[in-house]
Coordinates of N, CA and C in Angstrom, one line a residue:
M10 N 0.8 -1.2 0.0 CA 0.0 0.0 0.0 C 0.9 1.2 0.0
D11 N 0.6 2.1 -0.9 CA 1.4 3.4 -1.1 C 0.7 4.5 -0.4
S12 N 1.2 5.0 0.7 CA 0.5 6.1 1.4 C 1.4 7.3 1.3
K13 N 0.8 8.5 1.1 CA 1.5 9.7 1.0 C 1.7 10.3 2.4
R14 N 2.9 10.7 2.7 CA 3.2 11.4 4.0 C 3.4 12.8 3.8
I15 N 2.7 13.6 4.6 CA 2.9 15.1 4.5 C 3.9 15.5 5.5
P16 N 5.1 16.0 5.0 CA 6.2 16.4 5.9 C 5.7 17.6 6.7
K17 N 6.1 17.6 8.0 CA 5.8 18.7 8.9 C 7.0 19.0 9.7
A18 N 7.1 20.3 10.1 CA 8.2 20.7 11.0 C 7.7 20.4 12.4
I19 N 8.6 20.2 13.3 CA 8.3 19.9 14.7 C 7.6 21.2 15.3
R20 N 6.8 21.0 16.3 CA 6.1 22.2 16.8 C 7.0 23.0 17.8
Q21 N 7.8 22.3 18.6 CA 8.7 23.0 19.5 C 10.1 22.7 19.1
P22 N 10.9 23.8 19.1 CA 12.3 23.6 18.8 C 13.0 22.7 19.8
V23 N 14.0 22.0 19.3 CA 14.7 21.1 20.2 C 15.6 22.0 21.2
P24 N 15.9 21.4 22.3 CA 16.7 22.2 23.3 C 18.0 22.8 22.8
E25 N 18.7 22.0 22.0 CA 20.0 22.5 21.4 C 19.7 23.7 20.5
L26 N 18.6 23.7 19.8 CA 18.3 24.9 18.9 C 18.0 26.1 19.8
M27 N 17.3 25.9 20.9 CA 16.9 27.0 21.8 C 18.2 27.6 22.4
D28 N 19.1 26.7 22.7 CA 20.4 27.2 23.3 C 21.2 28.0 22.2
F29 N 21.1 27.6 21.0 CA 21.8 28.3 19.9 C 21.2 29.6 19.7
L30 N 19.9 29.7 19.7 CA 19.2 31.0 19.4 C 19.2 32.0 20.6
K31 N 19.6 31.5 21.8 CA 19.5 32.4 23.0 C 20.2 33.7 22.8
P32 N 21.4 33.8 22.2 CA 22.0 35.1 22.1 C 21.2 36.1 21.2
Y33 N 20.5 35.5 20.3 CA 19.7 36.3 19.3 C 18.4 36.8 19.8
R34 N 17.9 36.3 20.9 CA 16.6 36.7 21.5 C 16.7 38.1 22.0
E35 N 17.8 38.6 22.4 CA 17.9 40.0 23.0 C 17.8 41.0 21.8
V36 N 18.0 40.6 20.6 CA 17.9 41.5 19.5 C 16.4 42.0 19.3
F37 N 15.5 41.1 19.6 CA 14.0 41.4 19.4 C 13.4 41.8 20.8
S38 N 12.7 43.0 20.7 CA 12.2 43.5 22.0 C 10.8 42.8 22.3
R39 N 10.1 42.3 21.3 CA 8.8 41.7 21.5 C 8.9 40.1 21.3
E40 N 8.0 39.4 21.9 CA 8.0 38.0 21.9 C 7.6 37.4 20.5
E41 N 6.7 38.1 19.8 CA 6.3 37.6 18.5 C 7.5 37.4 17.5
P42 N 8.3 38.4 17.3 CA 9.5 38.2 16.4 C 10.4 37.0 16.9
R43 N 10.5 36.9 18.2 CA 11.4 35.8 18.7 C 10.8 34.4 18.3
Q44 N 9.5 34.3 18.5 CA 8.8 33.1 18.1 C 8.9 32.8 16.6
T45 N 8.8 33.9 15.8 CA 9.0 33.8 14.3 C 10.3 33.3 14.0
L46 N 11.4 33.8 14.6 CA 12.7 33.3 14.4 C 12.9 31.9 14.7
E47 N 12.3 31.4 15.8 CA 12.4 30.0 16.2 C 11.7 29.1 15.2
R48 N 10.5 29.5 14.7 CA 9.8 28.7 13.7 C 10.5 28.7 12.4
Y49 N 11.1 29.9 12.0 CA 11.8 30.0 10.7 C 13.0 29.1 10.7
V50 N 13.8 29.1 11.7 CA 15.0 28.3 11.8 C 14.6 26.8 11.9
T51 N 13.6 26.5 12.6 CA 13.1 25.1 12.7 C 12.7 24.6 11.3
G52 N 12.0 25.5 10.6 CA 11.6 25.1 9.2 C 12.8 24.9 8.3
L53 N 13.8 25.7 8.4 CA 15.0 25.5 7.6 C 15.7 24.2 7.9
L54 N 15.7 23.8 9.1 CA 16.3 22.5 9.5 C 15.5 21.3 9.3
S55 N 14.2 21.5 8.9 CA 13.4 20.3 8.7 C 13.6 19.7 7.3
D56 N 12.9 18.6 7.1 CA 12.9 18.0 5.7 C 11.9 18.4 4.8
L57 N 11.2 19.6 5.1 CA 10.2 20.1 4.2 C 10.8 20.6 2.9
P58 N 10.1 20.5 1.8 CA 10.6 21.0 0.6 C 10.7 22.5 0.6
R59 N 11.7 23.1 0.0 CA 11.9 24.5 0.0 C 11.0 25.2 -0.9

């Protein structure tokens, strides 16, 4: 049986990624851009098609 899998990025960044992004969090004064950065980098590291 051939089933199609829809690739998805993980919902929460892995702890190592959070540690890597920690120095960049102070660049953003609001929480929304910080969350956007985390989601963006998580997407870049995923197996999703570009």
